[in-house]
Amino acid sequence: FYAVRTGAGRYVAAPYHELVDDQQVARFAIRQRLQTKEGPPDRLRIKDWMTLDLEASFFPDADRDNFGEDVGLIGGRYRWNVGARTSIIANAYYDLFDDAQQLWNVGVLSQRTRRGSGYLGLRQIKGASPDSQIATASYTYQMSPKWLSTLGTAYDLAEGRNIGQSRTFTRVGADFLIHMGANYDQSKGNAGIAVAIEPRFLGLKSSQTKLSP
């Protein structure tokens, strides 16, 4: 039902093969950019200094589609590029009905050198039963032109327990990125390994900075 409310499957290329339910919803959003210029005086370039995106949905048949509330799926995303290598990132997602989701995340993403970047953040997950404040940290480091390493960890501050850790090594090829990793979720007692092959459509720099959760 959550997938239907958020519009899963409404795109032609969506990975869903059947219509799940009927729904009427009007979605409203505003995308805002505060920009500045940087660089040498004779070669100034425009960059986003701050971005703020806000959205909400209106459900004409609220009893059927949104647990009796006319408005729902209220979300926001904010990013402040403090400097050329450091950004403050925040987002939130809320609903208004009883025991609805209350999700927010705030963190700092920093790339101090071209070879390494790190992320430190705090996330709240609250709903009908879970109530967690999770601290997360991760880093990516380019060990050589052909190899990257990534390490991530998470700890639940509300429940005082370790959530888990993950470690990934990436082989950088001319056409593909090959990821080999392992993870351990102490809260569920699960451990696993994974291998993934990713076509290399973008430059190496973008793969280094995909650290926000």
XYZ file of N, CA, C and O in Angstrom:
852
model
N 0.830 -1.209 0.000
C 0.000 0.000 0.000
C 0.866 1.262 0.000
O 0.557 2.255 -0.641
N 1.967 1.220 0.722
C 2.894 2.355 0.716
C 3.450 2.580 -0.687
O 3.590 3.727 -1.135
N 3.764 1.517 -1.381
C 4.280 1.647 -2.747
C 3.248 2.295 -3.656
O 3.595 3.137 -4.499
N 1.970 1.943 -3.501
C 0.922 2.549 -4.320
C 0.803 4.038 -4.008
O 0.712 4.881 -4.907
N 0.827 4.398 -2.727
C 0.696 5.803 -2.336
C 1.836 6.660 -2.875
O 1.644 7.819 -3.220
N 3.046 6.106 -2.927
C 4.191 6.880 -3.399
C 4.347 6.840 -4.915
O 5.239 7.495 -5.454
N 3.494 6.091 -5.615
C 3.508 6.101 -7.072
C 4.424 5.095 -7.718
O 4.836 5.294 -8.868
N 4.750 4.019 -7.018
C 5.605 2.994 -7.615
C 4.924 2.400 -8.852
O 3.738 2.108 -8.849
N 5.669 2.245 -9.923
C 5.141 1.645 -11.132
C 4.473 2.613 -12.084
O 3.929 2.188 -13.104
N 4.511 3.924 -11.792
C 3.823 4.861 -12.688
C 4.652 5.226 -13.914
O 4.143 5.878 -14.827
N 5.928 4.841 -13.933
C 6.768 5.140 -15.083
C 6.857 3.926 -16.002
O 6.774 2.780 -15.558
N 7.063 4.189 -17.281
C 7.135 3.103 -18.262
C 8.282 2.147 -17.948
O 8.156 0.927 -18.097
N 9.406 2.687 -17.487
C 10.579 1.856 -17.229
C 10.630 1.317 -15.802
O 11.630 0.718 -15.411
N 9.576 1.509 -14.998
C 9.582 1.021 -13.621
C 9.612 -0.508 -13.597
O 8.987 -1.159 -14.445
N 10.319 -1.116 -12.636
C 10.454 -2.583 -12.607
C 9.249 -3.280 -11.980
O 9.378 -4.108 -11.097
N 8.029 -2.928 -12.418
C 6.808 -3.567 -11.939
C 6.000 -3.976 -13.155
O 5.954 -3.253 -14.158
N 5.334 -5.099 -13.076
C 4.726 -5.689 -14.265
C 3.199 -5.735 -14.213
O 2.569 -6.292 -15.098
N 2.592 -5.151 -13.181
C 1.137 -5.143 -13.136
C 0.657 -3.959 -12.305
O 1.380 -3.439 -11.453
N -0.552 -3.488 -12.592
C -1.160 -2.404 -11.835
C -1.690 -2.961 -10.526
O -2.443 -3.929 -10.503
N -1.300 -2.337 -9.408
C -1.632 -2.907 -8.111
C -2.976 -2.435 -7.599
O -3.708 -3.191 -6.981
N -3.344 -1.174 -7.860
C -4.560 -0.622 -7.265
C -4.930 0.665 -7.990
O -4.172 1.195 -8.791
N -6.151 1.169 -7.682
C -6.593 2.452 -8.209
C -6.252 3.554 -7.205
O -6.277 3.337 -5.991
N -5.979 4.754 -7.729
C -5.613 5.858 -6.845
C -5.744 7.180 -7.591
O -5.498 7.260 -8.783
N -6.171 8.217 -6.859
C -6.133 9.585 -7.369
C -5.325 10.417 -6.373
O -5.611 10.413 -5.174
N -4.326 11.128 -6.890
C -3.479 11.943 -6.034
C -2.914 13.101 -6.856
O -2.614 12.942 -8.035
N -2.845 14.264 -6.226
C -2.195 15.423 -6.833
C -0.903 15.697 -6.073
O -0.922 15.832 -4.840
N 0.193 15.757 -6.783
C 1.493 15.950 -6.151
C 2.009 17.362 -6.461
O 1.952 17.814 -7.598
N 2.500 18.028 -5.412
C 3.001 19.387 -5.543
C 4.444 19.421 -5.043
O 4.776 18.796 -4.043
N 5.282 20.179 -5.749
C 6.687 20.267 -5.355
C 7.255 21.598 -5.807
O 6.788 22.198 -6.784
N 8.243 22.053 -5.088
C 8.977 23.248 -5.463
C 10.471 22.952 -5.327
O 10.909 22.391 -4.327
N 11.218 23.271 -6.373
C 12.666 23.047 -6.393
C 13.361 24.415 -6.373
O 13.116 25.241 -7.262
N 14.180 24.630 -5.378
C 14.813 25.936 -5.205
C 16.327 25.813 -5.221
O 16.891 24.898 -4.630
N 16.983 26.774 -5.895
C 18.436 26.792 -6.005
C 18.953 28.190 -5.683
O 18.495 29.175 -6.276
N 19.894 28.288 -4.761
C 20.610 29.523 -4.483
C 22.016 29.333 -5.017
O 22.758 28.480 -4.522
N 22.380 30.103 -6.045
C 23.625 29.854 -6.762
C 24.630 30.979 -6.560
O 24.281 32.104 -6.191
N 25.884 30.663 -6.816
C 26.966 31.637 -6.743
C 27.955 31.329 -7.860
O 27.796 30.359 -8.594
N 28.975 32.162 -7.958
C 30.010 31.940 -8.961
C 31.339 31.708 -8.260
O 31.611 32.286 -7.201
N 32.171 30.872 -8.864
C 33.481 30.590 -8.307
C 34.476 30.400 -9.434
O 34.103 30.168 -10.591
N 35.753 30.471 -9.079
C 36.800 30.273 -10.063
C 37.549 31.548 -10.374
O 37.284 32.620 -9.802
N 38.513 31.496 -11.280
C 39.287 32.678 -11.668
C 38.374 33.750 -12.263
O 37.324 33.423 -12.837
N 38.746 35.028 -12.148
C 37.883 36.112 -12.647
C 37.538 35.984 -14.121
O 36.446 36.373 -14.540
N 38.427 35.446 -14.909
C 38.178 35.341 -16.349
C 37.493 34.032 -16.729
O 37.140 33.833 -17.886
N 37.287 33.139 -15.745
C 36.633 31.853 -16.029
C 35.683 31.479 -14.891
O 35.741 30.379 -14.343
N 34.820 32.379 -14.517
C 33.857 32.118 -13.460
C 32.846 31.068 -13.922
O 32.400 31.062 -15.076
N 32.472 30.198 -13.007
C 31.455 29.187 -13.309
C 30.388 29.204 -12.219
O 30.666 29.492 -11.056
N 29.172 28.886 -12.611
C 28.033 28.908 -11.691
C 27.947 27.573 -10.971
O 28.083 26.508 -11.570
N 27.713 27.613 -9.662
C 27.530 26.389 -8.873
C 26.397 26.612 -7.882
O 26.083 27.744 -7.497
N 25.754 25.510 -7.473
C 24.716 25.565 -6.444
C 25.373 25.766 -5.085
O 26.229 24.972 -4.679
N 24.963 26.813 -4.366
C 25.446 27.041 -3.012
C 24.530 26.351 -2.010
O 24.977 25.611 -1.134
N 23.220 26.543 -2.170
C 22.239 25.841 -1.347
C 21.101 25.369 -2.248
O 20.744 26.046 -3.217
N 20.538 24.213 -1.920
C 19.353 23.716 -2.611
C 18.324 23.309 -1.566
O 18.666 22.794 -0.502
N 17.044 23.544 -1.867
C 15.946 23.166 -0.979
C 14.779 22.710 -1.837
O 14.210 23.502 -2.601
N 14.420 21.439 -1.733
C 13.296 20.863 -2.462
C 12.216 20.462 -1.468
O 12.499 19.767 -0.485
N 10.984 20.894 -1.705
C 9.847 20.585 -0.836
C 8.751 19.939 -1.666
O 8.546 20.290 -2.837
N 8.015 19.001 -1.061
C 6.951 18.306 -1.789
C 5.861 17.840 -0.833
O 6.105 17.664 0.372
N 4.674 17.660 -1.372
C 3.535 17.139 -0.600
C 2.514 16.591 -1.588
O 2.530 16.943 -2.782
N 1.629 15.731 -1.100
C 0.615 15.110 -1.950
C -0.774 15.343 -1.364
O -0.951 15.308 -0.141
N -1.757 15.577 -2.257
C -3.156 15.757 -1.865
C -3.960 14.583 -2.402
O -3.888 14.256 -3.588
N -4.751 13.948 -1.518
C -5.521 12.758 -1.874
C -7.009 13.110 -1.858
O -7.590 13.313 -0.787
N -7.674 13.214 -3.026
C -9.111 13.532 -3.056
C -9.960 12.519 -2.299
O -10.925 12.896 -1.631
N -9.650 11.236 -2.409
C -10.355 10.196 -1.654
C -9.462 9.780 -0.491
O -8.809 8.730 -0.507
N -9.439 10.629 0.555
C -8.494 10.429 1.652
C -8.774 9.157 2.434
O -7.852 8.477 2.889
N -10.053 8.792 2.613
C -10.374 7.590 3.394
C -9.848 6.337 2.717
O -9.400 5.400 3.384
N -9.884 6.313 1.404
C -9.415 5.126 0.679
C -7.899 5.114 0.515
O -7.264 4.069 0.656
N -7.308 6.288 0.238
C -5.924 6.336 -0.208
C -4.927 6.833 0.824
O -3.719 6.662 0.637
N -5.398 7.475 1.921
C -4.424 8.089 2.828
C -4.891 8.064 4.283
O -4.635 9.011 5.025
N -5.566 7.009 4.688
C -5.951 6.807 6.090
C -6.728 7.993 6.657
O -6.593 8.348 7.827
N -7.561 8.636 5.817
C -8.422 9.709 6.285
C -7.810 11.093 6.286
O -8.499 12.068 6.599
N -6.555 11.251 5.918
C -5.903 12.558 5.889
C -5.812 13.059 4.448
O -5.373 12.336 3.556
N -6.228 14.305 4.219
C -6.209 14.864 2.862
C -4.795 15.053 2.327
O -4.545 14.899 1.134
N -3.872 15.406 3.196
C -2.503 15.713 2.789
C -1.552 14.682 3.388
O -1.711 14.255 4.539
N -0.564 14.272 2.621
C 0.418 13.308 3.120
C 1.676 13.317 2.278
O 1.831 14.124 1.355
N 2.582 12.400 2.607
C 3.857 12.269 1.904
C 4.555 13.628 1.809
O 4.967 14.079 0.745
N 4.704 14.271 2.962
C 5.351 15.581 3.036
C 6.856 15.366 3.162
O 7.325 14.679 4.072
N 7.608 15.921 2.229
C 9.045 15.666 2.227
C 9.848 16.910 1.911
O 9.343 17.898 1.371
N 11.117 16.854 2.260
C 12.023 17.947 1.969
C 13.451 17.460 1.887
O 13.826 16.506 2.567
N 14.243 18.112 1.048
C 15.662 17.798 0.898
C 16.446 19.102 0.862
O 16.094 20.016 0.112
N 17.504 19.172 1.659
C 18.315 20.390 1.751
C 19.785 20.023 1.620
O 20.231 18.998 2.140
N 20.517 20.866 0.915
C 21.961 20.663 0.779
C 22.647 22.029 0.789
O 22.254 22.933 0.042
N 23.644 22.143 1.646
C 24.441 23.365 1.745
C 25.878 22.995 1.419
O 26.536 22.291 2.182
N 26.357 23.474 0.286
C 27.736 23.240 -0.114
C 28.613 24.289 0.578
O 28.848 25.385 0.047
N 29.071 23.936 1.765
C 29.831 24.877 2.593
C 31.096 25.324 1.883
O 31.494 26.490 1.936
N 31.759 24.401 1.227
C 32.970 24.694 0.478
C 33.031 23.807 -0.741
O 32.091 23.093 -1.073
N 34.169 23.833 -1.406
C 34.323 23.028 -2.612
C 34.320 21.531 -2.306
O 33.986 20.715 -3.159
N 34.640 21.156 -1.048
C 34.777 19.743 -0.712
C 33.882 19.278 0.443
O 33.947 18.119 0.833
N 33.090 20.177 1.016
C 32.275 19.818 2.181
C 30.835 20.255 1.976
O 30.578 21.385 1.549
N 29.892 19.355 2.299
C 28.460 19.648 2.170
C 27.724 19.173 3.415
O 28.043 18.122 3.977
N 26.721 19.955 3.828
C 25.785 19.552 4.877
C 24.500 19.126 4.186
O 23.921 19.882 3.394
N 24.037 17.913 4.486
C 22.893 17.315 3.799
C 21.816 16.978 4.819
O 22.108 16.450 5.891
N 20.560 17.272 4.493
C 19.440 16.935 5.379
C 18.226 16.586 4.531
O 18.027 17.140 3.446
N 17.415 15.664 5.023
C 16.144 15.353 4.374
C 15.157 14.842 5.402
O 15.548 14.384 6.493
N 13.873 14.914 5.075
C 12.816 14.482 5.986
C 11.634 13.989 5.168
O 11.427 14.417 4.022
N 10.848 13.079 5.779
C 9.662 12.504 5.125
C 8.637 12.200 6.201
O 8.929 11.423 7.125
N 7.464 12.817 6.105
C 6.453 12.693 7.150
C 5.085 12.415 6.552
O 4.783 12.806 5.419
N 4.241 11.741 7.344
C 2.809 11.630 7.086
C 2.066 12.132 8.316
O 2.660 12.284 9.394
N 0.741 12.383 8.172
C -0.025 13.039 9.231
C -1.001 12.118 9.958
O -1.560 12.524 10.974
N -1.238 10.903 9.469
C -2.186 10.020 10.141
C -1.553 9.405 11.392
O -0.352 9.533 11.629
N -2.362 8.752 12.208
C -1.891 8.174 13.473
C -0.821 7.117 13.213
O -0.946 6.283 12.304
N 0.231 7.137 14.039
C 1.345 6.180 13.939
C 2.016 6.209 12.573
O 2.512 5.196 12.077
N 2.034 7.371 11.942
C 2.639 7.493 10.614
C 4.152 7.575 10.723
O 4.719 7.777 11.795
N 4.788 7.433 9.584
C 6.240 7.502 9.526
C 6.736 8.911 9.857
O 6.122 9.909 9.498
N 7.830 8.971 10.561
C 8.546 10.216 10.810
C 10.029 9.920 10.558
O 10.703 9.335 11.399
N 10.490 10.309 9.412
C 11.850 9.985 9.000
C 12.619 11.274 8.751
O 12.119 12.184 8.089
N 13.820 11.366 9.279
C 14.689 12.488 8.927
C 16.145 12.046 9.022
O 16.475 11.090 9.712
N 16.976 12.767 8.322
C 18.393 12.439 8.269
C 19.184 13.725 8.103
O 18.803 14.614 7.335
N 20.287 13.862 8.818
C 21.174 14.999 8.665
C 22.616 14.490 8.728
O 22.916 13.563 9.490
N 23.483 15.051 7.909
C 24.853 14.557 7.887
C 25.796 15.519 7.202
O 25.385 16.518 6.597
N 27.069 15.207 7.310
C 28.136 15.993 6.696
C 28.911 15.084 5.749
O 29.364 13.998 6.149
N 29.050 15.515 4.518
C 29.816 14.791 3.505
C 31.041 15.622 3.170
O 30.928 16.791 2.803
N 32.221 15.043 3.313
C 33.453 15.796 3.095
C 34.418 14.983 2.248
O 34.608 13.788 2.489
N 35.003 15.644 1.264
C 36.029 15.022 0.427
C 37.277 15.886 0.544
O 37.471 16.858 -0.177
N 38.138 15.538 1.489
C 39.295 16.381 1.780
C 40.370 16.277 0.712
O 41.150 17.194 0.503
N 40.464 15.145 0.044
C 41.414 14.987 -1.054
C 40.690 14.321 -2.208
O 39.571 13.809 -2.055
N 41.305 14.299 -3.370
C 40.699 13.633 -4.521
C 40.668 12.125 -4.338
O 39.946 11.424 -5.038
N 41.423 11.593 -3.372
C 41.492 10.142 -3.193
C 40.531 9.625 -2.134
O 40.275 8.420 -2.081
N 40.003 10.481 -1.260
C 39.179 9.969 -0.176
C 38.049 10.907 0.193
O 38.128 12.121 0.002
N 36.962 10.351 0.709
C 35.827 11.131 1.179
C 35.179 10.386 2.331
O 35.303 9.166 2.465
N 34.476 11.131 3.187
C 33.830 10.530 4.351
C 32.475 11.140 4.619
O 32.176 12.267 4.183
N 31.637 10.389 5.329
C 30.286 10.844 5.674
C 30.015 10.512 7.136
O 30.362 9.433 7.631
N 29.388 11.464 7.856
C 28.980 11.268 9.243
C 27.568 11.812 9.379
O 27.313 12.979 9.025
N 26.637 10.991 9.872
C 25.248 11.432 9.910
C 24.448 10.826 11.042
O 24.881 9.889 11.726
N 23.250 11.390 11.231
C 22.290 10.922 12.237
C 20.940 10.787 11.561
O 20.486 11.699 10.862
N 20.285 9.646 11.774
C 19.016 9.339 11.119
C 17.981 8.921 12.153
O 18.286 8.129 13.056
N 16.752 9.436 12.027
C 15.643 8.973 12.870
C 14.675 8.162 12.037
O 14.311 8.557 10.932
N 14.271 7.025 12.599
C 13.248 6.177 11.996
C 12.178 5.957 13.053
O 12.426 5.315 14.073
N 10.976 6.518 12.833
C 9.916 6.430 13.823
C 8.597 6.146 13.135
O 8.286 6.731 12.098
N 7.829 5.223 13.692
C 6.536 4.866 13.128
C 5.685 4.184 14.162
O 5.724 4.525 15.347
N 4.892 3.201 13.721
C 3.987 2.511 14.634
C 4.744 1.768 15.728
O 4.339 1.759 16.887
N 5.851 1.130 15.387
C 6.610 0.396 16.401
C 8.066 0.836 16.518
O 8.550 1.019 17.630
N 8.821 1.038 15.419
C 10.235 1.397 15.612
C 10.387 2.835 16.083
O 9.591 3.712 15.758
N 11.393 3.087 16.852
C 11.763 4.439 17.273
C 13.262 4.439 17.476
O 13.750 4.130 18.565
N 13.988 4.768 16.416
C 15.437 4.648 16.442
C 16.084 5.943 16.002
O 15.568 6.646 15.121
N 17.197 6.259 16.648
C 18.088 7.323 16.188
C 19.432 6.657 15.895
O 20.110 6.205 16.813
N 19.770 6.597 14.627
C 20.911 5.809 14.182
C 22.032 6.728 13.721
O 21.837 7.576 12.840
N 23.190 6.574 14.335
C 24.388 7.291 13.903
C 25.108 6.436 12.861
O 25.303 5.234 13.062
N 25.481 7.056 11.752
C 26.141 6.335 10.673
C 27.433 7.044 10.289
O 27.547 8.267 10.398
N 28.386 6.263 9.840
C 29.652 6.813 9.368
C 30.171 5.925 8.245
O 29.977 4.702 8.275
N 30.821 6.524 7.265
C 31.396 5.747 6.172
C 32.522 6.547 5.524
O 32.614 7.764 5.685
N 33.369 5.823 4.828
C 34.420 6.491 4.078
C 34.709 5.685 2.814
O 34.467 4.479 2.748
N 35.234 6.375 1.815
C 35.742 5.738 0.603
C 37.144 6.269 0.341
O 37.373 7.483 0.426
N 38.074 5.367 0.030
C 39.461 5.771 -0.199
C 39.982 5.075 -1.450
O 39.794 3.866 -1.631
N 40.614 5.848 -2.316
C 41.215 5.296 -3.528
C 42.628 4.832 -3.216
O 43.548 5.626 -3.095
N 42.775 3.528 -3.059
C 44.070 2.969 -2.689
C 45.076 3.039 -3.834
O 46.283 3.154 -3.605
N 44.588 2.931 -5.067
C 45.429 3.009 -6.257
C 44.516 3.390 -7.416
O 43.294 3.455 -7.245
N 45.061 3.654 -8.596
C 44.174 3.978 -9.721
C 43.175 2.878 -10.048
O 42.173 3.141 -10.708
N 43.404 1.660 -9.584
C 42.529 0.539 -9.935
C 41.668 0.033 -8.774
O 40.772 -0.784 -8.995
N 41.899 0.497 -7.535
C 41.191 -0.078 -6.398
C 40.672 1.006 -5.460
O 41.366 1.976 -5.154
N 39.415 0.811 -4.998
C 38.783 1.651 -3.982
C 38.366 0.778 -2.812
O 38.005 -0.397 -2.994
N 38.401 1.333 -1.609
C 37.872 0.631 -0.442
C 36.819 1.504 0.237
O 36.962 2.728 0.293
N 35.775 0.876 0.721
C 34.681 1.571 1.396
C 34.349 0.842 2.688
O 34.248 -0.393 2.700
N 34.171 1.592 3.775
C 33.819 1.027 5.077
C 32.665 1.821 5.650
O 32.675 3.054 5.629
N 31.637 1.119 6.158
C 30.486 1.783 6.759
C 30.109 1.133 8.078
O 30.297 -0.076 8.272
N 29.562 1.941 9.008
C 29.132 1.422 10.301
C 27.907 2.191 10.766
O 27.694 3.345 10.362
N 27.086 1.563 11.606
C 25.865 2.196 12.120
C 25.622 1.741 13.549
O 25.843 0.566 13.886
N 25.141 2.683 14.393
C 24.882 2.391 15.807
C 23.576 3.067 16.204
O 23.368 4.256 15.940
N 22.675 2.315 16.839
C 21.376 2.822 17.282
C 21.529 3.472 18.649
O 21.704 2.784 19.656
N 21.452 4.803 18.692
C 21.614 5.524 19.955
C 20.416 5.339 20.871
O 20.558 5.319 22.097
N 19.214 5.203 20.317
C 18.010 5.068 21.136
C 17.991 3.749 21.893
O 17.608 3.691 23.062
N 18.400 2.678 21.234
C 18.371 1.355 21.853
C 19.734 0.933 22.373
O 19.859 -0.134 22.985
N 20.777 1.736 22.127
C 22.095 1.423 22.628
C 22.666 0.121 22.102
O 23.181 -0.693 22.862
N 22.595 -0.083 20.786
C 23.108 -1.336 20.226
C 23.749 -1.088 18.867
O 23.409 -0.151 18.149
N 24.673 -1.952 18.540
C 25.346 -1.903 17.254
C 24.409 -2.430 16.169
O 23.797 -3.490 16.332
N 24.287 -1.685 15.071
C 23.442 -2.132 13.963
C 24.217 -3.027 13.014
O 23.741 -4.085 12.598
N 25.423 -2.612 12.661
C 26.198 -3.461 11.760
C 27.275 -2.689 11.035
O 27.367 -1.466 11.129
N 28.099 -3.447 10.319
C 29.195 -2.877 9.558
C 29.236 -3.510 8.162
O 28.729 -4.609 7.958
N 29.863 -2.789 7.238
C 30.053 -3.311 5.884
C 31.416 -2.870 5.366
O 31.922 -1.805 5.731
N 31.996 -3.705 4.521
C 33.289 -3.401 3.906
C 33.230 -3.823 2.444
O 32.804 -4.943 2.136
N 33.654 -2.925 1.560
C 33.583 -3.189 0.129
C 34.887 -2.768 -0.540
O 35.448 -1.714 -0.217
N 35.345 -3.609 -1.462
C 36.475 -3.265 -2.322
C 35.966 -3.185 -3.760
O 35.160 -4.034 -4.187
N 36.423 -2.180 -4.484
C 35.967 -1.949 -5.852
C 37.147 -1.965 -6.803
O 38.138 -1.243 -6.596
N 37.044 -2.795 -7.834
C 38.055 -2.858 -8.898
C 37.583 -1.957 -10.028
O 36.475 -2.131 -10.569
N 38.390 -0.971 -10.372
C 38.028 0.008 -11.385
C 38.579 -0.440 -12.727
O 39.799 -0.508 -12.925
N 37.687 -0.777 -13.646
C 38.095 -1.162 -14.990
C 37.746 -0.082 -15.993
O 37.148 0.940 -15.658
N 38.103 -0.308 -17.236
C 37.832 0.686 -18.274
C 36.345 0.839 -18.538
O 35.863 1.941 -18.809
N 35.579 -0.260 -18.427
C 34.153 -0.232 -18.757
C 33.253 -0.579 -17.581
O 32.057 -0.278 -17.623
N 33.793 -1.222 -16.545
C 32.952 -1.681 -15.440
C 33.638 -1.422 -14.100
O 34.874 -1.397 -14.001
N 32.813 -1.262 -13.053
C 33.263 -1.292 -11.663
C 32.819 -2.619 -11.067
O 31.643 -2.989 -11.153
N 33.733 -3.364 -10.486
C 33.411 -4.651 -9.870
C 33.513 -4.481 -8.354
O 34.586 -4.191 -7.820
N 32.369 -4.632 -7.666
C 32.306 -4.457 -6.219
C 32.304 -5.828 -5.536
O 31.518 -6.706 -5.907
N 33.125 -5.990 -4.525
C 33.174 -7.217 -3.731
C 33.127 -6.805 -2.266
O 34.007 -6.050 -1.805
N 32.109 -7.263 -1.545
C 31.958 -6.779 -0.181
C 31.382 -7.800 0.769
O 30.904 -8.871 0.366
N 31.436 -7.452 2.046
C 30.871 -8.274 3.114
C 30.178 -7.352 4.107
O 30.578 -6.187 4.278
N 29.135 -7.854 4.763
C 28.417 -7.050 5.749
C 27.973 -7.925 6.904
O 27.779 -9.146 6.749
N 27.801 -7.281 8.055
C 27.329 -7.989 9.249
C 26.310 -7.101 9.962
O 26.603 -5.953 10.297
N 25.100 -7.623 10.167
C 24.028 -6.924 10.866
C 23.855 -7.567 12.235
O 23.214 -8.613 12.365
N 24.441 -6.961 13.255
C 24.397 -7.548 14.590
C 22.997 -7.529 15.172
O 22.616 -8.423 15.929
N 22.181 -6.527 14.814
C 20.828 -6.436 15.360
C 19.959 -7.601 14.929
O 19.029 -7.991 15.639
N 20.234 -8.187 13.749
C 19.460 -9.337 13.258
C 20.265 -10.628 13.257
O 19.734 -11.690 12.943
N 21.569 -10.533 13.556
C 22.405 -11.718 13.536
C 22.655 -12.231 12.138
O 22.846 -13.438 11.943
N 22.675 -11.340 11.148
C 22.859 -11.734 9.757
C 24.229 -11.310 9.250
O 24.712 -10.223 9.578
N 24.825 -12.157 8.440
C 26.087 -11.834 7.774
C 25.963 -12.226 6.307
O 25.222 -13.150 5.962
N 26.661 -11.512 5.439
C 26.552 -11.832 4.030
C 27.712 -11.293 3.230
O 28.498 -10.460 3.701
N 27.835 -11.792 2.010
C 28.825 -11.307 1.059
C 28.097 -10.976 -0.241
O 27.004 -11.504 -0.504
N 28.679 -10.087 -1.027
C 28.026 -9.665 -2.266
C 29.067 -9.330 -3.310
O 30.167 -8.860 -2.997
N 28.702 -9.575 -4.560
C 29.509 -9.206 -5.710
C 28.580 -8.504 -6.702
O 27.487 -8.998 -7.001
N 28.988 -7.334 -7.180
C 28.160 -6.576 -8.114
C 29.035 -6.013 -9.225
O 30.200 -5.654 -9.000
N 28.477 -5.954 -10.427
C 29.162 -5.390 -11.581
C 28.363 -4.185 -12.057
O 27.170 -4.289 -12.346
N 29.016 -3.029 -12.139
C 28.349 -1.770 -12.466
C 28.968 -1.173 -13.726
O 30.177 -0.921 -13.766
N 28.160 -0.934 -14.766
C 28.698 -0.270 -15.968
C 29.205 1.119 -15.618
O 28.606 1.828 -14.800
N 30.294 1.509 -16.236
C 30.941 2.773 -15.897
C 30.502 3.863 -16.864
O 31.181 4.189 -17.836
N 29.315 4.467 -16.577
C 28.813 5.540 -17.419
C 29.363 6.894 -16.988
O 29.446 7.812 -17.780
N 29.702 7.034 -15.670
C 30.177 8.300 -15.134
C 31.639 8.185 -14.752
O 32.208 7.100 -14.697
N 32.248 9.303 -14.413
C 33.647 9.314 -14.041
C 33.865 8.727 -12.661
O 32.943 8.508 -11.876
N 35.110 8.493 -12.334
C 35.478 7.893 -11.050
C 35.084 8.782 -9.892
O 34.711 8.302 -8.828
N 35.114 10.088 -10.070
C 34.825 11.014 -8.966
C 33.433 10.798 -8.410
O 33.218 10.851 -7.213
N 32.437 10.513 -9.282
C 31.093 10.323 -8.780
C 30.979 9.079 -7.931
O 30.224 9.032 -6.960
N 31.730 8.029 -8.253
C 31.666 6.805 -7.454
C 32.292 6.999 -6.076
O 31.948 6.324 -5.124
N 33.195 7.964 -5.951
C 33.823 8.216 -4.673
C 32.907 8.947 -3.710
O 33.046 8.854 -2.509
N 31.938 9.708 -4.231
C 31.150 10.581 -3.380
C 29.753 10.054 -3.119
O 28.941 10.755 -2.552
N 29.430 8.845 -3.498
C 28.110 8.274 -3.217
C 28.104 7.701 -1.799
O 28.135 6.496 -1.597
N 28.076 8.573 -0.810
C 28.221 8.104 0.549
C 27.016 8.375 1.412
O 26.888 7.829 2.486
N 26.107 9.246 0.976
C 24.961 9.548 1.839
C 23.990 8.386 1.828
O 23.751 7.773 0.803
N 23.330 8.008 2.939
C 22.503 6.841 3.044
C 21.178 7.030 2.345
O 20.789 8.131 2.055
